CSV table of C-alpha atoms in Angstrom, one decimal:
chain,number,residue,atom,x,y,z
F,1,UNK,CA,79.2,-39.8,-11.4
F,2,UNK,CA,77.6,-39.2,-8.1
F,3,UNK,CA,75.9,-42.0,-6.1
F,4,UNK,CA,72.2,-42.0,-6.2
F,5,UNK,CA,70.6,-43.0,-3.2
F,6,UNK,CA,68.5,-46.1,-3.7
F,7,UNK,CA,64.3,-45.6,-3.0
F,8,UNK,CA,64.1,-49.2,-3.4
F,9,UNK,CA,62.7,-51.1,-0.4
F,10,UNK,CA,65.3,-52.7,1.3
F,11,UNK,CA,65.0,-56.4,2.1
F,12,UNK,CA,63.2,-56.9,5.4
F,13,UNK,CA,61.6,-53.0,6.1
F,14,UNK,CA,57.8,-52.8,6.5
F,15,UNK,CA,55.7,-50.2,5.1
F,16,UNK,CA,52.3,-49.4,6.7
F,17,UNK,CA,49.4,-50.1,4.1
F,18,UNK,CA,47.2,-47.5,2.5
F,19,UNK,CA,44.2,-49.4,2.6
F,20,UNK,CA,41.9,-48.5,4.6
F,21,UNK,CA,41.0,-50.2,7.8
F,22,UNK,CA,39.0,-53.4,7.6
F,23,UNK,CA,35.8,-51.4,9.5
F,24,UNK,CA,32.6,-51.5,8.4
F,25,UNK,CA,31.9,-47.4,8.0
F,26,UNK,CA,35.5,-47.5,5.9
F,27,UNK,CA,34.8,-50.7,4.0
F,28,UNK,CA,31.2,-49.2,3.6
F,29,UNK,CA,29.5,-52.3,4.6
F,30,UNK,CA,27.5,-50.1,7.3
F,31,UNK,CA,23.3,-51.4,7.1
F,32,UNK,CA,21.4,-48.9,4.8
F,33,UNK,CA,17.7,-49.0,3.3
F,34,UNK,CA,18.0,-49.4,-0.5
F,35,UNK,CA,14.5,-49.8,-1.5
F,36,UNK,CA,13.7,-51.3,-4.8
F,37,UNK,CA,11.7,-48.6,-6.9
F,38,UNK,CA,8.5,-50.6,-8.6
F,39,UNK,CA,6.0,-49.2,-10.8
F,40,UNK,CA,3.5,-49.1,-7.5
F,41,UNK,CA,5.6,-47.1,-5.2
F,42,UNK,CA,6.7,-45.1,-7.8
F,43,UNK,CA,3.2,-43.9,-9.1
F,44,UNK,CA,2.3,-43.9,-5.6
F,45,UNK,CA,4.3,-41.1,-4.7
F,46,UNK,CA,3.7,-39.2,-8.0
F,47,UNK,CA,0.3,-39.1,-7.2
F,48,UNK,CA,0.1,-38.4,-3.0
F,49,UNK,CA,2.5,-35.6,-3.8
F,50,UNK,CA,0.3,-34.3,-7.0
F,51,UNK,CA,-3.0,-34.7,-4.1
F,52,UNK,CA,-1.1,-33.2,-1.2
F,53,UNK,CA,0.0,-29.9,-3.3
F,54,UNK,CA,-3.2,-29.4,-5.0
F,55,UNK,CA,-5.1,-29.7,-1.7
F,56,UNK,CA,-2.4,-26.9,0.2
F,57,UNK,CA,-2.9,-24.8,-2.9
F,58,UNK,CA,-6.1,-24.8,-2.9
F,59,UNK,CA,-6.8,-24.4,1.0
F,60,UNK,CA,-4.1,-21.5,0.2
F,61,UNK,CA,-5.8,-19.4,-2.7
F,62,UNK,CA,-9.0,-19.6,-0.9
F,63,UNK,CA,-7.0,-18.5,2.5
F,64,UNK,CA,-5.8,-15.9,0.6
F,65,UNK,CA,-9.1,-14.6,-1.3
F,66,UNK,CA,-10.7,-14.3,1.8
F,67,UNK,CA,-8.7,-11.5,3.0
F,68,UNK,CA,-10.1,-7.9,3.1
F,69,UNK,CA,-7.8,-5.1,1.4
F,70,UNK,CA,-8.6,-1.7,0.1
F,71,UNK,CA,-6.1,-0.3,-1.7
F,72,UNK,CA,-5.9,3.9,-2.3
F,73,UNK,CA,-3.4,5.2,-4.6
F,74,UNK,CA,-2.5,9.3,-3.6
F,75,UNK,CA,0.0,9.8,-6.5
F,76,UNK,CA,-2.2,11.9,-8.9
F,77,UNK,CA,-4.8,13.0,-6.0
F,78,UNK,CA,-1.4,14.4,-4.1
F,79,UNK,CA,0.3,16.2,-7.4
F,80,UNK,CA,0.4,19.6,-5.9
F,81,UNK,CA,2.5,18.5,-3.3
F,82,UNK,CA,4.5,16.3,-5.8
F,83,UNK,CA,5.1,19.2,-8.2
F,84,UNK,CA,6.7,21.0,-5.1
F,85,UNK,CA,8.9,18.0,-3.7
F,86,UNK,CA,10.2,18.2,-6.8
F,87,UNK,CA,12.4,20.8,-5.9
F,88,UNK,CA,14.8,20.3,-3.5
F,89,UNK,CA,15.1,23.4,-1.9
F,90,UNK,CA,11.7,22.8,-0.8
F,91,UNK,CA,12.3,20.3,1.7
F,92,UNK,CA,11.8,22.4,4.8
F,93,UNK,CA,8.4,23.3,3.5
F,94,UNK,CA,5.1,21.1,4.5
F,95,UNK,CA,2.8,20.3,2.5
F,96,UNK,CA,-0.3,18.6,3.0
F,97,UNK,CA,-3.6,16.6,1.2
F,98,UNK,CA,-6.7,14.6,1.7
F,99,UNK,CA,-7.9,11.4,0.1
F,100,UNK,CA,-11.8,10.1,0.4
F,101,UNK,CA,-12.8,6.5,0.4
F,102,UNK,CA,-15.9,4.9,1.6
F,103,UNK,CA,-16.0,1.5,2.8
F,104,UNK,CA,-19.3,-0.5,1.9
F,105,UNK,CA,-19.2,-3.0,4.4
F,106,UNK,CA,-16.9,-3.6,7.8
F,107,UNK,CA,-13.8,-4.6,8.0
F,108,UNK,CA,-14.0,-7.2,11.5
F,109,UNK,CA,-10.2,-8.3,13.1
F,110,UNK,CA,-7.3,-6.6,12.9
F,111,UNK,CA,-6.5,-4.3,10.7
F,112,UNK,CA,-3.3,-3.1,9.2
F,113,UNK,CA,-2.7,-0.3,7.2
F,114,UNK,CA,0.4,-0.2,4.8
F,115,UNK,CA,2.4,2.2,2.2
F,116,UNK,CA,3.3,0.5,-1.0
F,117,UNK,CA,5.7,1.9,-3.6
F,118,UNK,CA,6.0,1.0,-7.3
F,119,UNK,CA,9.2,1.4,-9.5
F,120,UNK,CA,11.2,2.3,-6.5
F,121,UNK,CA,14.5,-0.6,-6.9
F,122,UNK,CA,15.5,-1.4,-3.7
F,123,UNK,CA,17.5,-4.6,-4.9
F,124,UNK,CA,20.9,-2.6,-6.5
F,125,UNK,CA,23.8,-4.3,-5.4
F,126,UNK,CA,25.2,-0.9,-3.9
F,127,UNK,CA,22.0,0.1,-2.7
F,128,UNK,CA,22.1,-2.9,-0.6
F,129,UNK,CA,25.0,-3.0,1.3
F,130,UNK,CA,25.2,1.0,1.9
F,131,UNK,CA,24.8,0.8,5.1
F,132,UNK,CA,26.8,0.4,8.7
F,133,UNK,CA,25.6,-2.6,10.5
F,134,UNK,CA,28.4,-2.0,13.5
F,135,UNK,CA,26.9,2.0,13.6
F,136,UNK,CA,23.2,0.5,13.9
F,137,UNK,CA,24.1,-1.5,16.9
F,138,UNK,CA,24.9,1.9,18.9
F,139,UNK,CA,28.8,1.2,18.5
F,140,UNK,CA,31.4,4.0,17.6
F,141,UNK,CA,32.6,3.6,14.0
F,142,UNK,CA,34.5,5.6,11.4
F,143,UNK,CA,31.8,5.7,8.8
F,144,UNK,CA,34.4,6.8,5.9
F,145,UNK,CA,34.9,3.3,6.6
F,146,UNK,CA,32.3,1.6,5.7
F,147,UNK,CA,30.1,1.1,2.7
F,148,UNK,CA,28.0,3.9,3.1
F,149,UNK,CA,29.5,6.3,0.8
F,150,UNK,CA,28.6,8.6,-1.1
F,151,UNK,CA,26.2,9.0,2.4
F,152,UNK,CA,29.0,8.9,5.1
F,153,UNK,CA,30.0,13.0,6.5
F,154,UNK,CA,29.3,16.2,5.2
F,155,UNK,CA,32.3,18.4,3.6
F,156,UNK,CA,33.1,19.7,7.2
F,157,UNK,CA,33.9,16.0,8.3
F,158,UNK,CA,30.3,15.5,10.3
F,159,UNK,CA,29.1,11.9,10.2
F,160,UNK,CA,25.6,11.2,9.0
F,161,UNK,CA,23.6,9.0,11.7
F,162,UNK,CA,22.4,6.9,10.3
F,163,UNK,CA,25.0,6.8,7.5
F,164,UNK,CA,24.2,5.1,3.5
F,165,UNK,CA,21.4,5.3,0.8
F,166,UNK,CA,19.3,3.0,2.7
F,167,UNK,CA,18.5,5.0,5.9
F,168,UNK,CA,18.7,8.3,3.6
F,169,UNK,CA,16.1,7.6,1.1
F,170,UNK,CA,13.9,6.1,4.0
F,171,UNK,CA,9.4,6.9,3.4
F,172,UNK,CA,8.6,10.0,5.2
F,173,UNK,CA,5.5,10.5,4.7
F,174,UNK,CA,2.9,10.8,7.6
F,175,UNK,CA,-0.6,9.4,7.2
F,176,UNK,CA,-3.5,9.4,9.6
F,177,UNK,CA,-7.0,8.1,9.4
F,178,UNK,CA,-9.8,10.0,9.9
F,179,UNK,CA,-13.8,8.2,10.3
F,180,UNK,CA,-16.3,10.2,9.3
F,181,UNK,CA,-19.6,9.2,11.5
F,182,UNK,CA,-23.2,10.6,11.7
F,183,UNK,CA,-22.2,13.0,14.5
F,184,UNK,CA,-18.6,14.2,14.1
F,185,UNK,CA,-14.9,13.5,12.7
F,186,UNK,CA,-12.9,10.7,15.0
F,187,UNK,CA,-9.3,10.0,14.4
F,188,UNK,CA,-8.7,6.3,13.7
F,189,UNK,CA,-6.1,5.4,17.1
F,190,UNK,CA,-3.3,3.7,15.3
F,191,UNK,CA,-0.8,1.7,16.9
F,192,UNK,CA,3.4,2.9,15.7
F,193,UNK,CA,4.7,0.5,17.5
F,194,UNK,CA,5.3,-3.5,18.0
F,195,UNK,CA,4.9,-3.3,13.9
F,196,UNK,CA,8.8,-4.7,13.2
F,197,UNK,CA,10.4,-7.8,13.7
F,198,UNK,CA,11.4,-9.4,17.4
F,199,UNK,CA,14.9,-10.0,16.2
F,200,UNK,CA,15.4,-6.7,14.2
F,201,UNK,CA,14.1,-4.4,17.8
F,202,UNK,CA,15.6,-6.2,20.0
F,203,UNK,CA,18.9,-7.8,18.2
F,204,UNK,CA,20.0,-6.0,15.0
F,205,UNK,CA,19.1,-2.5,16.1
F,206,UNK,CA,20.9,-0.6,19.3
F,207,UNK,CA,21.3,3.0,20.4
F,208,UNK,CA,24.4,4.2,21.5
F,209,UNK,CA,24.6,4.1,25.2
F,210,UNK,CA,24.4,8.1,27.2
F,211,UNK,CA,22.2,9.5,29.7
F,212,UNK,CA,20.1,10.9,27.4
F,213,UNK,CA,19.5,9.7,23.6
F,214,UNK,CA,20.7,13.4,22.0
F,215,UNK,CA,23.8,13.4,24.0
F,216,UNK,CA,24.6,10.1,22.5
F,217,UNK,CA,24.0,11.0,18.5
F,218,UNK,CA,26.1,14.3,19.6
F,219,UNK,CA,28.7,15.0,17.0
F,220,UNK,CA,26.5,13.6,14.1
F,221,UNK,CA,24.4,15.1,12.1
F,222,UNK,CA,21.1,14.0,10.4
F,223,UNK,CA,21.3,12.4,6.8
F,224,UNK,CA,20.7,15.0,3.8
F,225,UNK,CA,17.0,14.0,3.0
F,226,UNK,CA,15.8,13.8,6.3
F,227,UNK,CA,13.7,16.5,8.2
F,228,UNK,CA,14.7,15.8,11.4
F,229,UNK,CA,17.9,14.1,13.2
F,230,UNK,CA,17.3,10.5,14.1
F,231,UNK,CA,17.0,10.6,17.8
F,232,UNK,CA,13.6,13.0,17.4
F,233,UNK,CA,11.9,10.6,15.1
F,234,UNK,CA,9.5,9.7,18.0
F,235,UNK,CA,9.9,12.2,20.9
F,236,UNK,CA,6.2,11.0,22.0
F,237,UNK,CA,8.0,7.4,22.9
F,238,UNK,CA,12.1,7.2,24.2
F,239,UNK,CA,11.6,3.1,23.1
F,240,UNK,CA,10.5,4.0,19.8
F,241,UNK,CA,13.3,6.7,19.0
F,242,UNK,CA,16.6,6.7,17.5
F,243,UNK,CA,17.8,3.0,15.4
F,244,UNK,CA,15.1,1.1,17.5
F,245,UNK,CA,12.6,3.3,15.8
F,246,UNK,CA,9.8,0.8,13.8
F,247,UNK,CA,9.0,2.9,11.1
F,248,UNK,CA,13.1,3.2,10.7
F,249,UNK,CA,13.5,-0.8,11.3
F,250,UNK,CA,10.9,-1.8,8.5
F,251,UNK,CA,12.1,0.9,5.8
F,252,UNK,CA,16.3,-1.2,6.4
F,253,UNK,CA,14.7,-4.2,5.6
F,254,UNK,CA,14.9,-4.2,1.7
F,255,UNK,CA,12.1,-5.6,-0.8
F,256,UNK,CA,13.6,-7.9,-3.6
F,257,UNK,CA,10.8,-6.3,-6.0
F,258,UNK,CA,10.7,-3.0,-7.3
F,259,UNK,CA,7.3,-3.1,-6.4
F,260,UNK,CA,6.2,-3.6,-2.8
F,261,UNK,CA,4.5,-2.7,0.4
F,262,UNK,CA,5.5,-2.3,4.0
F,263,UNK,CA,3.5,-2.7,7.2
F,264,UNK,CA,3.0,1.6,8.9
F,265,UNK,CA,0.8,1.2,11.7
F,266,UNK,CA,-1.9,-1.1,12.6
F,267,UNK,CA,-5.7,0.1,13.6
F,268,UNK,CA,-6.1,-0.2,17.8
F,269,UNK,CA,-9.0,-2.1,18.8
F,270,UNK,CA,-10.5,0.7,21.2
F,271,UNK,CA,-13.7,2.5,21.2
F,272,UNK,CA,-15.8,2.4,18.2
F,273,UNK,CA,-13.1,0.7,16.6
F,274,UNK,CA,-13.0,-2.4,19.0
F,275,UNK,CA,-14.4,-4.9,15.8
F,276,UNK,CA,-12.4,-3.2,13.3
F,277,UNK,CA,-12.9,-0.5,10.8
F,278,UNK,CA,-16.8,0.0,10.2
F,279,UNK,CA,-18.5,0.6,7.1
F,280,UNK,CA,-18.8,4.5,6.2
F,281,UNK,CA,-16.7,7.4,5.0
F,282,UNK,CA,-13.1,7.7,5.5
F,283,UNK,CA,-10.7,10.2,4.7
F,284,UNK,CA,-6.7,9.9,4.7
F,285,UNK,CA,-4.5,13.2,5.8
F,286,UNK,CA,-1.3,12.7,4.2
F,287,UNK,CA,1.7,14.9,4.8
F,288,UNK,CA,4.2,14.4,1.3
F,289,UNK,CA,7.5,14.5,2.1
F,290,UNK,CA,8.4,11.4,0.0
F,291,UNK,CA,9.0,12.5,-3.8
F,292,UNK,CA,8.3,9.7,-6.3
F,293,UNK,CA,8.6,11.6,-9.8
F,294,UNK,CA,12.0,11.5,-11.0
F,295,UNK,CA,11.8,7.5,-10.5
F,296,UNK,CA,8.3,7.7,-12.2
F,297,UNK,CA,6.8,5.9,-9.1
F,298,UNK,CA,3.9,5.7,-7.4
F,299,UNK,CA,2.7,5.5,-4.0
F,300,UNK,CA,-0.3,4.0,-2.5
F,301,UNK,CA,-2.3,3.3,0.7
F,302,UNK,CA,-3.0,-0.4,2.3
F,303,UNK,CA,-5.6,-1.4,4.5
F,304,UNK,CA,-5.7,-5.1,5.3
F,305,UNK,CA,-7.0,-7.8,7.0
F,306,UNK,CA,-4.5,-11.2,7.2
F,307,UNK,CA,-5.3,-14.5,7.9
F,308,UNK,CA,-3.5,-17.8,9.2
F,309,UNK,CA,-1.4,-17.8,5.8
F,310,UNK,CA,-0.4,-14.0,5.8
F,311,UNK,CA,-2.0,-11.3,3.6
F,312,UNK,CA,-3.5,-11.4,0.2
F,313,UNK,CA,-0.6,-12.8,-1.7
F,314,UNK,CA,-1.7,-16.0,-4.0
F,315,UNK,CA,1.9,-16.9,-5.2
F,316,UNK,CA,2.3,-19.4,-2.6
F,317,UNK,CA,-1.0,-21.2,-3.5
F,318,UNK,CA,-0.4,-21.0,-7.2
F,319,UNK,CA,2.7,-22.7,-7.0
F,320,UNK,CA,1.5,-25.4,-4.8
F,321,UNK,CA,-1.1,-25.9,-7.5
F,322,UNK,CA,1.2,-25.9,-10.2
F,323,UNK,CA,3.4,-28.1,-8.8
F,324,UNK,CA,1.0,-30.9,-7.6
F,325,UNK,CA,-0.9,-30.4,-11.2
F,326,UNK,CA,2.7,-31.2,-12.9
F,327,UNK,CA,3.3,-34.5,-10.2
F,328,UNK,CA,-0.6,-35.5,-11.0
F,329,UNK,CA,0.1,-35.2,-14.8
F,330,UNK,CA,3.7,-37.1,-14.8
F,331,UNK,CA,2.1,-39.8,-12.7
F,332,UNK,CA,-0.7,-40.3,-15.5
F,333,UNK,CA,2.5,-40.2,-18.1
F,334,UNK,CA,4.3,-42.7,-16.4
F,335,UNK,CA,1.1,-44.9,-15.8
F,336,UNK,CA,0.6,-44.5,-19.7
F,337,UNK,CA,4.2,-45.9,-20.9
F,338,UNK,CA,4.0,-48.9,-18.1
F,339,UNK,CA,0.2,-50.2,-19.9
F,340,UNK,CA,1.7,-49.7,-22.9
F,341,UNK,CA,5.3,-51.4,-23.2
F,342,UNK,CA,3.4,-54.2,-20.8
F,343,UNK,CA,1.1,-54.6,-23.7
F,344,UNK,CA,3.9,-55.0,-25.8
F,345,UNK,CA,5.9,-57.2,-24.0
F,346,UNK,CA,2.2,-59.8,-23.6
F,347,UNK,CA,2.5,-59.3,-27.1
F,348,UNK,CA,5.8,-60.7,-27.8
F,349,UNK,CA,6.0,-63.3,-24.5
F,350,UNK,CA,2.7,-64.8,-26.7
């Protein structure tokens, strides 16, 4: 038989020990607060927390309620133009419509005006992540590459710029205000720009660098539902065009909701219009590009006022409400079960 080594200790060798060192933080002996939970503190903090929510939830509905919105849907009032979007081989052909509304008393402040879609699912897993976040930052990419597909070239090999369903499915439609007063017709001046977010202008969204923005998207071509190429989406404003485009920025941030709203322009505060929108008769121009019948959707106009806790969305205050009603209602609970098994226990001690 062969020798087997020994893994005995031999007499006189020291091991190191696996204890941990004799410190406080390892031995766990560090000073901490380990407050003793009593029937006051605890009902105490049921019931600030039940009082605290309820108050914010309150202060927040009524925050929210006070908000002006007029809300215009344009999907029936439009169906010409929808019958003929309908068809795709129409898509180089315009098509146009007019929507009244009166408003009965002013709207004061600023004023927003929004498109809102309904049934349109923005939250599909491949829906979400078709998109090139290296091509939106101006870089040079091979789109084939990336998650954009089907939306990446066309059968010669041309890229798309912007590549992926996101940026080709993005709201085309154009809408302008018109105010009709005693004398004549006045536009409504409405503000494209400064309607995105700081970060998304100025951090997630870059044009590719050239001496002129069309020389840069040269060798691209323009995705397949879009009218025009992406570096003439604002010829009117060379900040406003190509990725860095607001109406473009807003439409790649995705809704969770199939139905949902995004900011469009926002009323200037010039002229007649320095208060805000005044009472009277109003008419929209819309020109539908933006087909919503296959989905069975709808779309819809916004104006809005927005206070110091956004627009006119009570969720936030309903929940606060629900919440502190629930900590209000388990405090009274607990305070019930403490009178009675202390009644119980006087009972017995007697």
């Amino acid at each position: 038989m062969k020798n087997k080594t020994s893994v005995l200790p031999q007499e006189g060798e020291v091991h190191p020990s696996r204890c941990p060192d004799n410190s406080a933080f390892k031995q766990q002996k560090l000073p901490a607060w380990k407050p003793q939970l009593t029937i006051a503190t605890v009902l105490s903090t049921f019931f600030l927390t039940g009082a605290f929510c309820l108050s914010a939830g309150v202060c927040l509905i009524l925050s929210a309620n006070s908000v002006r919105e007029i809300q215009i849907d344009y999907s029936d009032k439009c169906s010409d133009c929808s019958k003929l979007r309908e068809n795709s081989s129409n898509w180089n052909k315009e098509c146009h419509c007019s929507v009244n509304f009166t408003l009965k008393e002013d709207i004061l402040g600023d004023v927003f005006m929004y498109y809102g879609l309904q049934n349109f699912y923005q939250n599909h897993r491949r829906y979400v992540i078709s998109r090139s976040d290296a091509q939106l930052l101006g870089q040079k990419v091979n789109v084939q590459k990336s998650y954009c597909a089907p939306f990446t070239t066309y059968r010669n090999g041309t890229p798309m710029a912007p590549c992926g369903a996101i940026a080709n499915s993005m709201f085309n439609d154009t809408i302008d205000l018109f105010y009709d007063s005693n004398s004549s017709v006045i536009q409504v001046p409405l503000l494209k720009t400064g309607n995105s977010w700081w970060t998304d202008k100025n951090v997630k969204f870059r044009n590719p660098k050239s001496y002129n923005l069309s020389s840069a998207f040269a060798g691209t071509a323009r995705p397949p539902y879009w009218q025009k190429p992406v570096y003439l989406l604002d010829e009117e404003d060379e900040r406003n065009n190509g990725y860095v485009n607001d109406d473009f920025i807003i439409w790649m941030r995705v809704s969770a909701f199939a139905t949902f709203r995004n900011l469009y322009r926002r009323v200037s505060r010039i002229r007649q219009f320095a208060d805000g929108l005044p009472a009277g008769n109003y008419t929209f121009h819309i020109s539908y590009n933006f087909p919503v019948t296959k989905f069975k959707g709808r779309k819809h106009v916004i104006l809005s006022t927005v206070v110091w806790s956004g627009g006119s969305n009570p969720f936030l205050g309903i929940a606060y409400v629900v919440s502190g009603t629930a900590a209000t209602l388990t405090g009274f609970v607990i305070t019930a079960i403490h009178l009675k098994l202390r009644k119980k226990k006087t009972y017995f001690q007697k």
